Short mmCIF file of C-alpha atoms and ligand atoms in Angstrom, two decimals:
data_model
loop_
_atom_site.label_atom_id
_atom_site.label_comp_id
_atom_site.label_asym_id
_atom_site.label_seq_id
_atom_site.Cartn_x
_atom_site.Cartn_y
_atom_site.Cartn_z
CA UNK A 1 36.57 -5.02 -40.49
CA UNK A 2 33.04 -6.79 -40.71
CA UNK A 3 31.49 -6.54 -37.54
CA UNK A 4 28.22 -8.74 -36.98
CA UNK A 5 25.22 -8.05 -35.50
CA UNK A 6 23.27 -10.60 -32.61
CA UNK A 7 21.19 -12.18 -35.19
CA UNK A 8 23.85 -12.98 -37.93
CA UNK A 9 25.71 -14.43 -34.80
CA UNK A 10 23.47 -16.43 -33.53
CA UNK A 11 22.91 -17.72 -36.83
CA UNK A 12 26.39 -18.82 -37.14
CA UNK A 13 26.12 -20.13 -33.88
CA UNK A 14 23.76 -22.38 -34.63
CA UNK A 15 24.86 -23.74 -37.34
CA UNK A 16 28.34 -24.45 -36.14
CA UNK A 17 26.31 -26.16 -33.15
CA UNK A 18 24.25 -28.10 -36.12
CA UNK A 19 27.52 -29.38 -38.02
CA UNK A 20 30.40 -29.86 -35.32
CA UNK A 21 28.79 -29.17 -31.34
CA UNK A 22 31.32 -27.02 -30.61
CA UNK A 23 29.53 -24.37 -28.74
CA UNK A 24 30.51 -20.56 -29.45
CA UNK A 25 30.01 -18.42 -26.61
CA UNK A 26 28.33 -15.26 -26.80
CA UNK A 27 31.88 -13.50 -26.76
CA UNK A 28 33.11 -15.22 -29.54
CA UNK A 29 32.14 -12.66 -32.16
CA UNK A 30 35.26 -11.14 -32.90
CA UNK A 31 36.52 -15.48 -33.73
CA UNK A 32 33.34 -15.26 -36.07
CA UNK A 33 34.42 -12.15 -37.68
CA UNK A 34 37.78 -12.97 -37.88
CA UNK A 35 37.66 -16.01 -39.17
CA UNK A 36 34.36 -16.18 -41.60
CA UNK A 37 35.66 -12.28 -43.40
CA UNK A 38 38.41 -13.87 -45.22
CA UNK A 39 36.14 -16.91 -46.16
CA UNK A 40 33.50 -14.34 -47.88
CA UNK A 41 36.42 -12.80 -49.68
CA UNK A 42 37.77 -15.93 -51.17
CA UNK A 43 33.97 -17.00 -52.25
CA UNK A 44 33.87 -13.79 -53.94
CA UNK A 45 31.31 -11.96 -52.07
CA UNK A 46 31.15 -8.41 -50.64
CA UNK A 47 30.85 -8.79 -47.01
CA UNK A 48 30.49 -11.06 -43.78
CA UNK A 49 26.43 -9.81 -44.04
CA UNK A 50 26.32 -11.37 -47.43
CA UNK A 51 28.01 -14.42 -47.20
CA UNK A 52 25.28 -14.77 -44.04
CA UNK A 53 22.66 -13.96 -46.46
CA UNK A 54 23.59 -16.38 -48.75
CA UNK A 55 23.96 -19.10 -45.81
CA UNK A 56 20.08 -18.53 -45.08
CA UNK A 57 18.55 -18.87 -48.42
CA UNK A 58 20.75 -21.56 -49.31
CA UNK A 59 20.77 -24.43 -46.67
CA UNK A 60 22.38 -26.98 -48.55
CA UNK A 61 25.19 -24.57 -50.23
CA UNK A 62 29.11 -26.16 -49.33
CA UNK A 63 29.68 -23.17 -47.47
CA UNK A 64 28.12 -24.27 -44.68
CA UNK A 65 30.75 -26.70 -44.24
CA UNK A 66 33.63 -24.13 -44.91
CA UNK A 67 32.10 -22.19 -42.43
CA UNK A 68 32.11 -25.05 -39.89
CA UNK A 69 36.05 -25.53 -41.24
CA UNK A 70 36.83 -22.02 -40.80
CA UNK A 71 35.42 -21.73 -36.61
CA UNK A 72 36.78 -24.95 -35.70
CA UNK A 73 40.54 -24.73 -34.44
CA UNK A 74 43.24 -27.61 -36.21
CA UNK A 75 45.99 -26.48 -33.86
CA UNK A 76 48.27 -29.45 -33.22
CA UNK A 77 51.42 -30.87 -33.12
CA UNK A 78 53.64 -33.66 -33.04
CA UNK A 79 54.18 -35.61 -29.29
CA UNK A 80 51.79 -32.74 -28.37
CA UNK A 81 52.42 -32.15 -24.36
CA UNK A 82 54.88 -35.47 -24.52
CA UNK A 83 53.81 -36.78 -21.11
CA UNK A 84 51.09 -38.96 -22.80
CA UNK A 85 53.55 -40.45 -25.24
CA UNK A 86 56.01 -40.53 -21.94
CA UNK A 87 53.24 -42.56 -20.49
CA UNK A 88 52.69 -45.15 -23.25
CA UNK A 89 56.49 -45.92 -23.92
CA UNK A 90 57.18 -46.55 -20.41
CA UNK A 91 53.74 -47.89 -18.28
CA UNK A 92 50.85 -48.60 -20.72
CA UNK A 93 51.83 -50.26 -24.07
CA UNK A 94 54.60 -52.17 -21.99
CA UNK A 95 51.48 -53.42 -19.71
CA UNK A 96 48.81 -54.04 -22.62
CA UNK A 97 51.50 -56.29 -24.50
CA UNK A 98 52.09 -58.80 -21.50
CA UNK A 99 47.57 -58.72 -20.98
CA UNK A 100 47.09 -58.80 -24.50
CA UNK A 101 47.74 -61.87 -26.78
CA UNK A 102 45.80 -60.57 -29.54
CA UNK A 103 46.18 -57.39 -31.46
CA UNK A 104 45.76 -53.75 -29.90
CA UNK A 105 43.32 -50.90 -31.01
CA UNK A 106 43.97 -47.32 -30.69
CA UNK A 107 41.71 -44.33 -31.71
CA UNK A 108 42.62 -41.20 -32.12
CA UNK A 109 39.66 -39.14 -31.94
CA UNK A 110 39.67 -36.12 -33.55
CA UNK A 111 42.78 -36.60 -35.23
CA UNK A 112 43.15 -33.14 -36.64
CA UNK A 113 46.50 -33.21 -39.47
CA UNK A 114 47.50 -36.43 -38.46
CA UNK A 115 50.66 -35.30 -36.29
CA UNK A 116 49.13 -37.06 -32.92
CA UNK A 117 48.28 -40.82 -34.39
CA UNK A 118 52.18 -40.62 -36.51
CA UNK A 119 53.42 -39.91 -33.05
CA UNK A 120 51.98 -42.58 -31.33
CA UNK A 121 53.04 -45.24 -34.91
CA UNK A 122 56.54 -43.42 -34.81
CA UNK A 123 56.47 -44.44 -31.18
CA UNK A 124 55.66 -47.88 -31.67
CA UNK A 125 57.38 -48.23 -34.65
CA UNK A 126 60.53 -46.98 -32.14
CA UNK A 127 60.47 -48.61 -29.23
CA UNK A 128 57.70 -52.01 -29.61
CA UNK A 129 58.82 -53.16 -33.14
CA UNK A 130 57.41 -56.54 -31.80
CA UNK A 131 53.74 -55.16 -31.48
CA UNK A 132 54.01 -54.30 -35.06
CA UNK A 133 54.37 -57.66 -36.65
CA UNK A 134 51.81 -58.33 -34.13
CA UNK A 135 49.48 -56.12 -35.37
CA UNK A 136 48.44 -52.61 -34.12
CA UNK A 137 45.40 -51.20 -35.53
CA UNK A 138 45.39 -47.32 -34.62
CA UNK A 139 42.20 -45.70 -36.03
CA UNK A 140 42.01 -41.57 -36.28
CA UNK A 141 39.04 -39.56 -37.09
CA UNK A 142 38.00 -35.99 -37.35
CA UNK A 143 34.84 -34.52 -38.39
CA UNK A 144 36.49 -32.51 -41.25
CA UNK A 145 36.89 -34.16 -44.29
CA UNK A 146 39.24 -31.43 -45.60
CA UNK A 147 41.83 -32.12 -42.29
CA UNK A 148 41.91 -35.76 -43.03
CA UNK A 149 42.53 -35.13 -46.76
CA UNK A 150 46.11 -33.50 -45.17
CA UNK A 151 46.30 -35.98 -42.52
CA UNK A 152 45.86 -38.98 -44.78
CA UNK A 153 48.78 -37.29 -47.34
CA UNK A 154 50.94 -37.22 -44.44
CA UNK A 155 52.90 -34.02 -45.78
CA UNK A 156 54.08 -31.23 -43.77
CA UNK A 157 55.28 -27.93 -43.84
CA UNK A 158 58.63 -27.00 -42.48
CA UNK A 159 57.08 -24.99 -39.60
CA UNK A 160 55.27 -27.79 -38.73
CA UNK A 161 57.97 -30.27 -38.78
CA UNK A 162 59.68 -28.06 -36.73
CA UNK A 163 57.25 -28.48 -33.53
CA UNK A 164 57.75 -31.04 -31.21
CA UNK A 165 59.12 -34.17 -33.64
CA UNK A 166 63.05 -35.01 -32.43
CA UNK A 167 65.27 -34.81 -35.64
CA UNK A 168 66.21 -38.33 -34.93
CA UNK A 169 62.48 -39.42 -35.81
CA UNK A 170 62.51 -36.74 -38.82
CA UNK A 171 65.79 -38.54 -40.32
CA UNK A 172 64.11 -41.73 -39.71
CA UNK A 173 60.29 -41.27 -40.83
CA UNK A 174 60.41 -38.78 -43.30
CA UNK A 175 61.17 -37.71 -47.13
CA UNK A 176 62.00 -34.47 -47.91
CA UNK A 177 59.28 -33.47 -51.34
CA UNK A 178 60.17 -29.76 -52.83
CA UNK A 179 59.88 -28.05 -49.34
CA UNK A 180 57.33 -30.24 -47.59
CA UNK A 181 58.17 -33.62 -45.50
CA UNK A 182 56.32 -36.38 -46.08
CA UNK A 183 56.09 -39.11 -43.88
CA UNK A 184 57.02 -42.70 -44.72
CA UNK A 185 55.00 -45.04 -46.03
CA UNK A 186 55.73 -47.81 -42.92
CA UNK A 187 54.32 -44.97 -41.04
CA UNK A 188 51.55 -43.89 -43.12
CA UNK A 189 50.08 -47.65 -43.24
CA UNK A 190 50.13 -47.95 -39.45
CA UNK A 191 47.17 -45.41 -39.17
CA UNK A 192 43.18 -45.76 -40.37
CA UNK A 193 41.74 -42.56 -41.66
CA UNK A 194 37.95 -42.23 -40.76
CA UNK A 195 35.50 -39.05 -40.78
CA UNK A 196 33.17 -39.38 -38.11
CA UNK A 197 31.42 -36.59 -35.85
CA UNK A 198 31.84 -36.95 -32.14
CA UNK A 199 28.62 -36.07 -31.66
CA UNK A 200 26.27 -38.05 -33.72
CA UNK A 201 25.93 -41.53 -33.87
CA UNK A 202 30.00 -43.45 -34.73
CA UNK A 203 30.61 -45.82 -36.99
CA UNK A 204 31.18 -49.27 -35.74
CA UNK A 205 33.99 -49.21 -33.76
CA UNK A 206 36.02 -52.19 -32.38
CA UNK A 207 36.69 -52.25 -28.98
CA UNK A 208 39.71 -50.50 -27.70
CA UNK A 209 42.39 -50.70 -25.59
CA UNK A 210 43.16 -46.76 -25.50
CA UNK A 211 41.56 -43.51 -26.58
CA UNK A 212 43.10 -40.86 -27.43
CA UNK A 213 40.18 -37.29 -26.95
CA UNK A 214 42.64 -34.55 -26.76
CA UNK A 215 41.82 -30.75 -27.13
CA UNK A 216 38.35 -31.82 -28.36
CA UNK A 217 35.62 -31.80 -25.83
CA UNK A 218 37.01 -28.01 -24.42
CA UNK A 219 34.54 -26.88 -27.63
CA UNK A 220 31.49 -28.71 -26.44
CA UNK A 221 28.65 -27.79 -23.82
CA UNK A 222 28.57 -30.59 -20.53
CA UNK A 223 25.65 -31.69 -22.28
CA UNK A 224 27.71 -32.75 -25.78
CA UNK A 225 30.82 -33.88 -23.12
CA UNK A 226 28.74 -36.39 -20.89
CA UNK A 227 27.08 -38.44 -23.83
CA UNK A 228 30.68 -38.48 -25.60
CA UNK A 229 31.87 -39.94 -22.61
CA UNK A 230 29.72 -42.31 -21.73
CA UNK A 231 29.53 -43.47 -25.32
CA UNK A 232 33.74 -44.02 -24.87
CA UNK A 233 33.07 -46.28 -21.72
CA UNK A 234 30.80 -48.29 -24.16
CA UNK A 235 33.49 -48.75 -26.66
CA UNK A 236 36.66 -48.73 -24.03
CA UNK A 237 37.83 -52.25 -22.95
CA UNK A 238 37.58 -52.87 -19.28
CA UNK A 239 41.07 -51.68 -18.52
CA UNK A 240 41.65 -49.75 -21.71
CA UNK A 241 43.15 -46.20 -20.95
CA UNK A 242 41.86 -42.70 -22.22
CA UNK A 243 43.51 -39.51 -22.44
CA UNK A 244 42.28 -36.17 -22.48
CA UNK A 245 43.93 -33.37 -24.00
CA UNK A 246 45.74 -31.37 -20.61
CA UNK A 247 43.21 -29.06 -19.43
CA UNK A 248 40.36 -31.23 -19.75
CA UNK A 249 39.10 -33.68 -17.10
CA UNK A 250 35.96 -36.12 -16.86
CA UNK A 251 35.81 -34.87 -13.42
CA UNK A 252 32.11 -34.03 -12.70
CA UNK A 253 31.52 -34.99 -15.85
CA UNK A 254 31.48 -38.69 -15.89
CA UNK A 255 31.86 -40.75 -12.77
CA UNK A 256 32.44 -44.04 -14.12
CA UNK A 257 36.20 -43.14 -14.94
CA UNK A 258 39.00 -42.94 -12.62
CA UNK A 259 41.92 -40.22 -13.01
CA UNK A 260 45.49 -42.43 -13.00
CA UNK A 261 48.40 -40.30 -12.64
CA UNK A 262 51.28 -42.03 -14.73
CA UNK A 263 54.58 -40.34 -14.81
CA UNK A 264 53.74 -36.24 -15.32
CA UNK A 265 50.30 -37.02 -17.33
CA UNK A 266 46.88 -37.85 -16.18
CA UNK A 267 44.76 -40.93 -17.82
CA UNK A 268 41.55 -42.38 -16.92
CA UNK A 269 40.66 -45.96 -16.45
CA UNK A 270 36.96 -47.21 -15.74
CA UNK A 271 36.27 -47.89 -12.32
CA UNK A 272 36.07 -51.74 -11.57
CA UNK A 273 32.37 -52.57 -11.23
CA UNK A 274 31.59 -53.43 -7.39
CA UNK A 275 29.48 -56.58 -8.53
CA UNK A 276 29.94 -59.52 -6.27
CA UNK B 1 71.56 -21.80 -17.10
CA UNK B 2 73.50 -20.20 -19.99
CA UNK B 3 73.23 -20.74 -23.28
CA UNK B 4 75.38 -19.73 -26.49
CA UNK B 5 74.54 -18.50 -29.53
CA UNK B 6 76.47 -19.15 -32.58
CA UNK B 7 75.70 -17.36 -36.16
CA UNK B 8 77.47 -14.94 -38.07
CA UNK B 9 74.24 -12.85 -38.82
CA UNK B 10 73.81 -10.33 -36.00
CA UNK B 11 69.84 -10.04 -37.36
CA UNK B 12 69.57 -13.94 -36.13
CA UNK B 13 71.43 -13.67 -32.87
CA UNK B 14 69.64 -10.78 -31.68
CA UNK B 15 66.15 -12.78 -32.85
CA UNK B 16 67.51 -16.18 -30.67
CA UNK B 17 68.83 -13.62 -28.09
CA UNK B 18 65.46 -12.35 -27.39
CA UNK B 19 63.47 -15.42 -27.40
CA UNK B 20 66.31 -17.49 -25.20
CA UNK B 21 66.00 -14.15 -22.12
CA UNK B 22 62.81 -14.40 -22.36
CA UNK B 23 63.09 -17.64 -21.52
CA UNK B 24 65.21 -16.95 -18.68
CA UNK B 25 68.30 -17.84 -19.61
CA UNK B 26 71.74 -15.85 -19.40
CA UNK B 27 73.03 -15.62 -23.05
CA UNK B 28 76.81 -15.43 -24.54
CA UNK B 29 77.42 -15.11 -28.14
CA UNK B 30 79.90 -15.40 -30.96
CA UNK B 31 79.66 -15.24 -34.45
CA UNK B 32 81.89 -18.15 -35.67
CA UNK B 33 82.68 -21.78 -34.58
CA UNK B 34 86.35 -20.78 -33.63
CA UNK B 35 85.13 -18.12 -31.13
CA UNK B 36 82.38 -20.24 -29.89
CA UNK B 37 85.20 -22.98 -28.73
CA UNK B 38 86.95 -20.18 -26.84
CA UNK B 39 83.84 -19.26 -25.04
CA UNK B 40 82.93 -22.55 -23.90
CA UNK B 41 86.64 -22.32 -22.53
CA UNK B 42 85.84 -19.28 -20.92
CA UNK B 43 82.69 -20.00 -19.74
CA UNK B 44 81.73 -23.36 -17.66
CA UNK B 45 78.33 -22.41 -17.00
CA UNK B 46 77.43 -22.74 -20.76
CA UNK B 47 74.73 -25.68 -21.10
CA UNK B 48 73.14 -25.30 -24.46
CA UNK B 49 74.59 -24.04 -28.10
CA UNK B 50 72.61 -23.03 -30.65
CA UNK B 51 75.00 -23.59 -33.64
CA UNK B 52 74.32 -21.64 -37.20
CA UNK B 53 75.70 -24.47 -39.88
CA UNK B 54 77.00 -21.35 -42.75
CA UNK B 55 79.38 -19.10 -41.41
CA UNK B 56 82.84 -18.14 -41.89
CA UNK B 57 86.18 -19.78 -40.78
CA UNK B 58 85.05 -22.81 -38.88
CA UNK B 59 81.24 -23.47 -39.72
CA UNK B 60 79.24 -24.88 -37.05
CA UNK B 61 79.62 -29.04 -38.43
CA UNK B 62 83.33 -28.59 -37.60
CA UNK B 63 81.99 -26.66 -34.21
CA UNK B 64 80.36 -30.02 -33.53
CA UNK B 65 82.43 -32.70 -34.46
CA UNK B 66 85.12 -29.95 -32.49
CA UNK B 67 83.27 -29.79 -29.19
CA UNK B 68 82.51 -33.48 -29.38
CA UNK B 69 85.43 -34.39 -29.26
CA UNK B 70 86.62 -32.89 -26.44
CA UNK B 71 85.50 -35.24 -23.48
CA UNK B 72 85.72 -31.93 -21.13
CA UNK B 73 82.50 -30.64 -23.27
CA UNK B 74 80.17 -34.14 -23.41
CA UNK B 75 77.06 -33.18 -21.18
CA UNK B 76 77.16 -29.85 -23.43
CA UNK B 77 73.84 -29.73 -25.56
CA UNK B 78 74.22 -28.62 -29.20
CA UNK B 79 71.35 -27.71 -31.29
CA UNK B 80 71.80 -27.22 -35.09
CA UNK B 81 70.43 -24.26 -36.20
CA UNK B 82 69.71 -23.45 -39.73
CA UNK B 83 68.60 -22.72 -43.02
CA UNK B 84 70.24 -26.45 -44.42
CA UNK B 85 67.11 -28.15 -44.63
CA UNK B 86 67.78 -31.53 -46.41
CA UNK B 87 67.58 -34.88 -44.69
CA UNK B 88 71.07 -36.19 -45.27
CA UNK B 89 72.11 -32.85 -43.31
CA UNK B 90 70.14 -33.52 -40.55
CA UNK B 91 71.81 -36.95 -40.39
CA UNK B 92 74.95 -35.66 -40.95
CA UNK B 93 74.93 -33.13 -38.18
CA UNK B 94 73.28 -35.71 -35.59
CA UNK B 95 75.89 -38.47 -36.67
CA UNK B 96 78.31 -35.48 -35.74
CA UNK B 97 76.78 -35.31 -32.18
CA UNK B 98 74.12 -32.90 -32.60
CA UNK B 99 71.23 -33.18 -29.94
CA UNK B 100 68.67 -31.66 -31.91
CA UNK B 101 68.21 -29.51 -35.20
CA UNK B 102 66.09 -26.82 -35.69
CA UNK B 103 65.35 -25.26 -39.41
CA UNK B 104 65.10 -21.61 -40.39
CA UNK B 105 62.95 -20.00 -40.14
CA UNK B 106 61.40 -21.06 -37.04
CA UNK B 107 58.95 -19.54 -34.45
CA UNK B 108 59.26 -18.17 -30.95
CA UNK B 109 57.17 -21.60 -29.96
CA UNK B 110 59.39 -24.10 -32.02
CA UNK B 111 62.55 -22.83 -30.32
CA UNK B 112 61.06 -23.14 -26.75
CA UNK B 113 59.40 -27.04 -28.00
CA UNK B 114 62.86 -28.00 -29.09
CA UNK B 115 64.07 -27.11 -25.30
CA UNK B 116 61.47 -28.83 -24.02
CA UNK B 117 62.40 -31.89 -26.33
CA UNK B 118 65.97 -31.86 -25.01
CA UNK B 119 65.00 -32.00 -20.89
CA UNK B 120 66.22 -27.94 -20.57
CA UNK B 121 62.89 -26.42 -19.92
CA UNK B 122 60.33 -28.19 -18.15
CA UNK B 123 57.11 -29.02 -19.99
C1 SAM C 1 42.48 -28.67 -31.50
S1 SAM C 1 42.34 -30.04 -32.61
C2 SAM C 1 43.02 -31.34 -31.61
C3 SAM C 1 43.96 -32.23 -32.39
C4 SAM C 1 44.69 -33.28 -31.56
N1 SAM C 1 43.78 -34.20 -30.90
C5 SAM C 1 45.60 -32.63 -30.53
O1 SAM C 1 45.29 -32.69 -29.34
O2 SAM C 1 46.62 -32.06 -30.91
C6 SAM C 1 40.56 -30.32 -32.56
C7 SAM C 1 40.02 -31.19 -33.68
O3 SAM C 1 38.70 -31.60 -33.33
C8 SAM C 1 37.96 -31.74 -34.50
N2 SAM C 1 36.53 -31.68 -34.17
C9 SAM C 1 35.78 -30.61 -33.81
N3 SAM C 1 34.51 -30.96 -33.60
C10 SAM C 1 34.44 -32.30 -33.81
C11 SAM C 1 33.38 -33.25 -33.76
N4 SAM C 1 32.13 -32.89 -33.44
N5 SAM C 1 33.66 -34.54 -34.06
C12 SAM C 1 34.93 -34.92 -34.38
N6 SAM C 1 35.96 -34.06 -34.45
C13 SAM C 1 35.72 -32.76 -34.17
C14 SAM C 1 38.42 -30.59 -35.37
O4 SAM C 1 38.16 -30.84 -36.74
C15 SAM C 1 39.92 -30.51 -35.03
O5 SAM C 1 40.69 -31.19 -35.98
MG1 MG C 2 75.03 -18.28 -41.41
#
């Protein structure tokens, strides 16, 4: 096993800070090791210390990116933690179709494989057929370009398929390819594939009516967290809805949003402003 | 809460068998469809089956369409579980009264999800 000394660390850290925010802690060197040793092996190179050699004289080499790909964690799944989904089918899209005479925006930020925007389509698709002739824009990003490539093919692996999706939505929204799934195409179109990174400046965005931030901002400093946030009251709609993923909170992070519990899962809502 | 297991390879009951206690459930198992229907006979306290589709005698489609109908059995929960991994057997087996369907092989995690997905353990 590589092991890797303070400086090659640090290096790493940095960069992954450079590329993605997420912030390693000093105690993360065994993820680092773990995780970049099998990337210097496929790249052809002798050891973690090389592949960090090669990192420094070349800034601009696509492994920097790979390494960023290899730290950050993809882990998702279909109607991940189902209260959110719980909360949409029976309080909020229910209450946004009787405000809203227009259509409705969704974004899924960081999006990883795709499973979380499908869910919420699926879900639509399921139980608000009406909203879909009436148009539904959901729009997902991730920073990684390689996640999106998957997410935007919409095919999945058997273990994955297995995790969290009913079979009555698998029967309905799939096609079985070799010994993949891939989902439908009435599904597929429902959802906007974008790369953007959190934390740099987003591409234009239209107003929304919910956010979706799950399992995201756990890898970022309070720094990273607060301007995220207060760059999502910017693009939320005055009672738009955002969820978190369920052990993150923008409790002392941002005061301008207002925990709502709905059902067994926790939104936020921006505080009506006191102005006379 | 107890919970069946039905599959006619010991290897994958005793796999099921350890995930399920560790779960916390109380387990009963049989390795065919027609002993499964005389446990649930035996046994009232059985909530859940986890039902292998291949095995000998009476495979576990006929244990399905067999338990469903028998009104005596209806708030039973049946889960599918199995290497039959096509889409017109999924809809086969939850047009035979199937609550869920589960394909081999799964994880530890994918089990638990798919009780989580049918209300039997709390999310
Ligand atoms: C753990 S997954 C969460 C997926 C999904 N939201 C869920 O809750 O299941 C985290 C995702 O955040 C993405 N990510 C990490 N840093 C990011 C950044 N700075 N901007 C956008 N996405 C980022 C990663 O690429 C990864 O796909
Ligand atoms: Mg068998």
């Amino acid at each position: 096993m590589d092991t890797i000394n303070s400086s090659d660390f640090n290096y790493i850290r940095d960069l992954v800070r450079r590329h993605s925010a997420i912030a390693l802690e000093a105690d993360k060197a065994y993820l680092v090791e773990t995780r970049l040793a099998p990337l210097a092996r496929q790249a052809g190179l002798a050891s973690l210390q090389e592949l960090i050699g090669l990192l420094r004289i070349q800034p601009t080499h696509p492994l920097h990116r790979q390494v960023v790909e290899a730290i950050t964690t993809h882990e998702t799944s279909f109607f991940r933690d189902i209260h959110p989904f719980d909360a949409l089918k029976n309080t909020i899209l229910p209450a946004l179709l009787t405000r809203r005479h227009s259509s409705l925006t969704i974004w899924c930020a960081a999006c990883s494989s795709g499973q979380e925007p499908f869910s919420i389509a699926m879900l639509v698709r399921e139980h608000f057929p009406a909203l879909v002739a009436r148009q539904i824009r959901i729009i997902a990003t991730d920073l990684s370009g390689a996640i999106l490539a998957r997410a935007r093919e919409g095919l999945y692996s058997q273990i994955e398929i297995n995790r969290g999706l009913p079979a009555a939505l698998l029967t309905r929204y799939f096609d079985k390819q070799g010994l993949h799934w891939r989902i439908k195409s009435e599904i597929r179109r429902m959802v906007e594939f974008q790369q953007s990174n959190l934390a740099e400046p987003w591409p234009l965005m239209p107003p929304a009516d919910l956010v979706f931030m799950r399992n995201v901002l756990i890898y970022f400093d309070v720094d990273t967290k607060k301007a995220i946030l207060s760059r999502v009251r910017n693009i939320l709609k005055p009672d738009g809805y955002l969820f978190l993923g369920s052990s993150e909170t923008t409790l002392n992070l941002d005061t301008a949003f207002q925990p709502i519990s709905l059902g067994k899962s926790t939104c936020y809502q921006l505080r009506q402003s006191k102005t006379p | 809460m107890a919970v069946l297991i039905v599959d006619d390879s010991r290897a994958m009951r005793s796999l099921l068998r350890h995930i399920l206690k560790d779960a916390g459930f109380a387990v009963i198992e049989a390795s065919d469809g027609q002993e499964a229907l005389e446990c649930l006979q035996r046994c009232r306290e059985i909530d859940l089956v986890l039902v292998d589709w291949n095995m000998p005698g009476m495979d576990g489609y006929a244990f399905i369409r067999a338990v469903r109908a028998a009104p005596a059995y209806h708030e039973v929960r049946l889960m599918m579980v199995t290497a039959e991994a096509e889409i017109e057997q999924v809809s086969r087996a939850l047009a035979a009264g199937a609550d869920e369907y589960i394909m081999k092989p799964f994880t530890r995690d994918a089990v638990l999800e798919k009780l989580k997905l049918l209300g039997i353990l709390p999310h």
